[in-house]
Amino acid sequence: MKPIISPSILSANFAHLAKDLEMINRSEADWVHIDIMDGVFVPNISFGFPVLKYVAELTNKPLDVHLMIVHPEKFIPEVKALGAHVMNVHFEACVHLHRVIQQIREAGMEPAVTINPATPVSFLKDIIRDVYMVLVMSVNPGFGGQKFIEHSVEKVKELRELIEQTGSKALIEVDGGVNIETGARLKAAGADVLVAGNAIFSAESPEAMISELKRR
Ligand code: DX5
Ligand code: ZN
């Protein structure tokens, strides 16, 4: 099975966002990854719903929305209004994760839980059957272009085992420092979805890089 490729527009040129979105539309990308930050949960701010309204209008691929914010449940209606396919919330940001996952599903979106590099896979044991996907952060969230954390490959293997043991159907997504080399190793370890920002947008041909990642 080829990996699902979800380009992160965090590394796009925001002055020419429409152009970068057109590139994604005609590429072999499967989804578009959208990183929302609040300057509280992570030490950075990206973009918010007034900008994303136009991003959603210009995109013909399913939206994979990654919320790096406190109280992500407050924004379920806004994410739904974008027409999102997946809503990713951080394990570390949700005191009542089970409730938030149900609320996302009730709103008609696919719920995903994201874990930071220091959060163990074993913490997902009691939620793994309820989620559409688990997003493993392979950098500390907040910035594009960071160095891949090697231990993430082990975490993907461990998560694959947990999914098999529990009969969960969850997809495994990885985000941060993904390139051709790390992408291939993550795929071999059991990843289904690869997010990439810097690797795509700093490439000479971003569209060709998306195809390259798809061949991992
Ligand atoms: C980081 C974001 C990522 C980021 C990945 O907090 O969640 O989606 O865009 O960027 P790269 O691929 O450049 O590491
Ligand atoms: Zn992300």
mmCIF file of N, CA and C in Angstrom, residues 1 3 19 24 33-34 46 62 65 74 89 91 104 126 135 147 152 164 169 180 201 214:
data_model
loop_
_atom_site.group_PDB
_atom_site.id
_atom_site.type_symbol
_atom_site.label_atom_id
_atom_site.label_comp_id
_atom_site.label_asym_id
_atom_site.label_seq_id
_atom_site.Cartn_x
_atom_site.Cartn_y
_atom_site.Cartn_z
ATOM 1 N N MET A 1 0.836 -1.217 0.000
ATOM 2 C CA MET A 1 0.000 0.000 0.000
ATOM 3 C C MET A 1 0.863 1.257 0.000
ATOM 4 N N PRO A 3 1.823 5.088 0.763
ATOM 5 C CA PRO A 3 1.426 5.958 1.870
ATOM 6 C C PRO A 3 0.491 7.080 1.400
ATOM 7 N N LYS A 19 -1.242 29.851 -5.182
ATOM 8 C CA LYS A 19 -0.357 29.167 -6.127
ATOM 9 C C LYS A 19 0.094 27.818 -5.548
ATOM 10 N N ILE A 24 -0.651 21.707 -5.008
ATOM 11 C CA ILE A 24 -1.115 20.526 -4.255
ATOM 12 C C ILE A 24 -2.304 19.880 -4.979
ATOM 13 N N HIS A 33 -2.492 19.085 4.902
ATOM 14 C CA HIS A 33 -2.302 19.156 6.352
ATOM 15 C C HIS A 33 -2.276 20.617 6.796
ATOM 16 N N ILE A 34 -3.125 20.936 7.770
ATOM 17 C CA ILE A 34 -3.289 22.324 8.222
ATOM 18 C C ILE A 34 -2.938 22.427 9.696
ATOM 19 N N SER A 46 0.276 30.241 14.044
ATOM 20 C CA SER A 46 0.332 30.050 12.585
ATOM 21 C C SER A 46 -0.759 30.876 11.918
ATOM 22 N N PRO A 62 -9.029 16.383 0.656
ATOM 23 C CA PRO A 62 -9.542 16.375 2.031
ATOM 24 C C PRO A 62 -8.595 17.095 2.993
ATOM 25 N N VAL A 65 -6.740 18.444 9.571
ATOM 26 C CA VAL A 65 -6.516 19.626 10.425
ATOM 27 C C VAL A 65 -5.868 19.212 11.750
ATOM 28 N N LYS A 74 -13.371 23.508 21.753
ATOM 29 C CA LYS A 74 -14.107 24.762 21.551
ATOM 30 C C LYS A 74 -14.283 25.084 20.070
ATOM 31 N N VAL A 89 -6.539 16.240 17.505
ATOM 32 C CA VAL A 89 -6.362 16.981 18.757
ATOM 33 C C VAL A 89 -5.225 16.336 19.536
ATOM 34 N N PHE A 91 -3.311 14.703 22.573
ATOM 35 C CA PHE A 91 -3.547 13.953 23.815
ATOM 36 C C PHE A 91 -3.267 14.860 25.012
ATOM 37 N N ILE A 104 -16.185 15.082 18.152
ATOM 38 C CA ILE A 104 -15.688 15.255 16.770
ATOM 39 C C ILE A 104 -16.456 14.319 15.830
ATOM 40 N N ASP A 126 -6.428 2.810 25.964
ATOM 41 C CA ASP A 126 -7.870 2.873 26.205
ATOM 42 C C ASP A 126 -8.637 3.761 25.229
ATOM 43 N N LEU A 135 -1.736 10.429 15.307
ATOM 44 C CA LEU A 135 -0.642 11.218 14.714
ATOM 45 C C LEU A 135 0.536 11.206 15.686
ATOM 46 N N LYS A 147 14.606 19.010 13.028
ATOM 47 C CA LYS A 147 15.294 17.725 12.845
ATOM 48 C C LYS A 147 14.418 16.570 13.347
ATOM 49 N N SER A 152 11.140 8.163 17.015
ATOM 50 C CA SER A 152 9.794 8.086 16.428
ATOM 51 C C SER A 152 9.580 6.788 15.639
ATOM 52 N N GLU A 164 -2.584 -3.807 16.217
ATOM 53 C CA GLU A 164 -2.847 -5.213 15.887
ATOM 54 C C GLU A 164 -3.401 -5.978 17.085
ATOM 55 N N LYS A 169 -8.679 -0.131 14.026
ATOM 56 C CA LYS A 169 -8.480 0.108 12.586
ATOM 57 C C LYS A 169 -7.764 1.434 12.363
ATOM 58 N N ILE A 180 12.446 11.993 2.142
ATOM 59 C CA ILE A 180 12.478 10.721 1.409
ATOM 60 C C ILE A 180 13.081 9.613 2.272
ATOM 61 N N PHE A 201 8.230 21.891 0.293
ATOM 62 C CA PHE A 201 8.264 23.284 -0.174
ATOM 63 C C PHE A 201 9.666 23.836 -0.398
ATOM 64 N N LYS A 214 5.393 9.637 -2.205
ATOM 65 C CA LYS A 214 4.317 8.662 -2.458
ATOM 66 C C LYS A 214 4.894 7.295 -2.839
#
